[in-house]
Steps between C-alpha positions, in 0.01 A plus 500: 500500500213449747320264263810275478525480878128434528527234229779314681332532838177357359679199356689447825162501675372234261809285558458536878136389473602195294776417747257542789263251344780245462632568850156454656466168315821369649409631847172304484688189389760533775260510794291182528248649741397746231468229234163398641364837383577407138174313490283806552433719199613828655868430433434392141284807428752736659782366282272518195420865577867582550586347164228691318623826655861415419415424136295819462771732641743469204215551255376812677847647548593432136215715375553770759877529460504439122771235496574209270319168530801285583546597864134446597498170308808384688340598830174325409701189410675515840168541680341208315810290576457587868135392475600163351764449770239586763250251354765228486608566858136490612448160336823357642413609853139385473602158368768451765259595778208293371693175443436256785792351687501367854782736597308808376182370665673465838701824487258748338156467656378831354585386147313170525187648346686533169615137516150349530426494126830325423451266796157389381618458139796281591363294788166328542384502862168323443504151645821551701510440873557761768846356571602536135386863497691582819811330361468705182404846636611480862284544807196725449456831679170377640275194490131588492207267556237746378294323230742209484870479565710769332875546491555877484827633359564873539570649155494877553325803639198663344400859564359403839498124546756234407459253215540127554525211259253248640529132418173324580529148640204259484523129583876541561571619142508841333167589343562864407706815534408866539655840557317657793520848650435481874 
């Protein structure tokens, strides 16, 4: 009798862990301020560790409780499905955050750092005038004259200092771009 109760409680625990993984995925998707942490590896490694533990639990409990293979296989299938859903959600969020649009650029200054790669792929700044850049990106956060004229656009906070996307102007045209931590 006790082994049956223990068996069911262990499988309920595994289902709760799988559900917790899915729930945490959707919580991270729901709150945009947390999305910026998707880029660091801690979140990816923590989900990976959770999945390994969740896959190992049915295998360990199967041997310990001497039960058939079907229930652990079903649970492993559910856990792997949750992992695929998590990976898909991660890619959807990352792609929606990293795609450049003027509206996202203006409204989400902390997410600009993820848009830079897409911005540089789609639009060539070299040879454009300062007026064209301001029309395209809006007014810069700062204009610096240190080692030439630079239009500095705030793109996010680092651990201590902020990051800016600097557009270097020489002879009234863009000659280069750089991501600088101040």
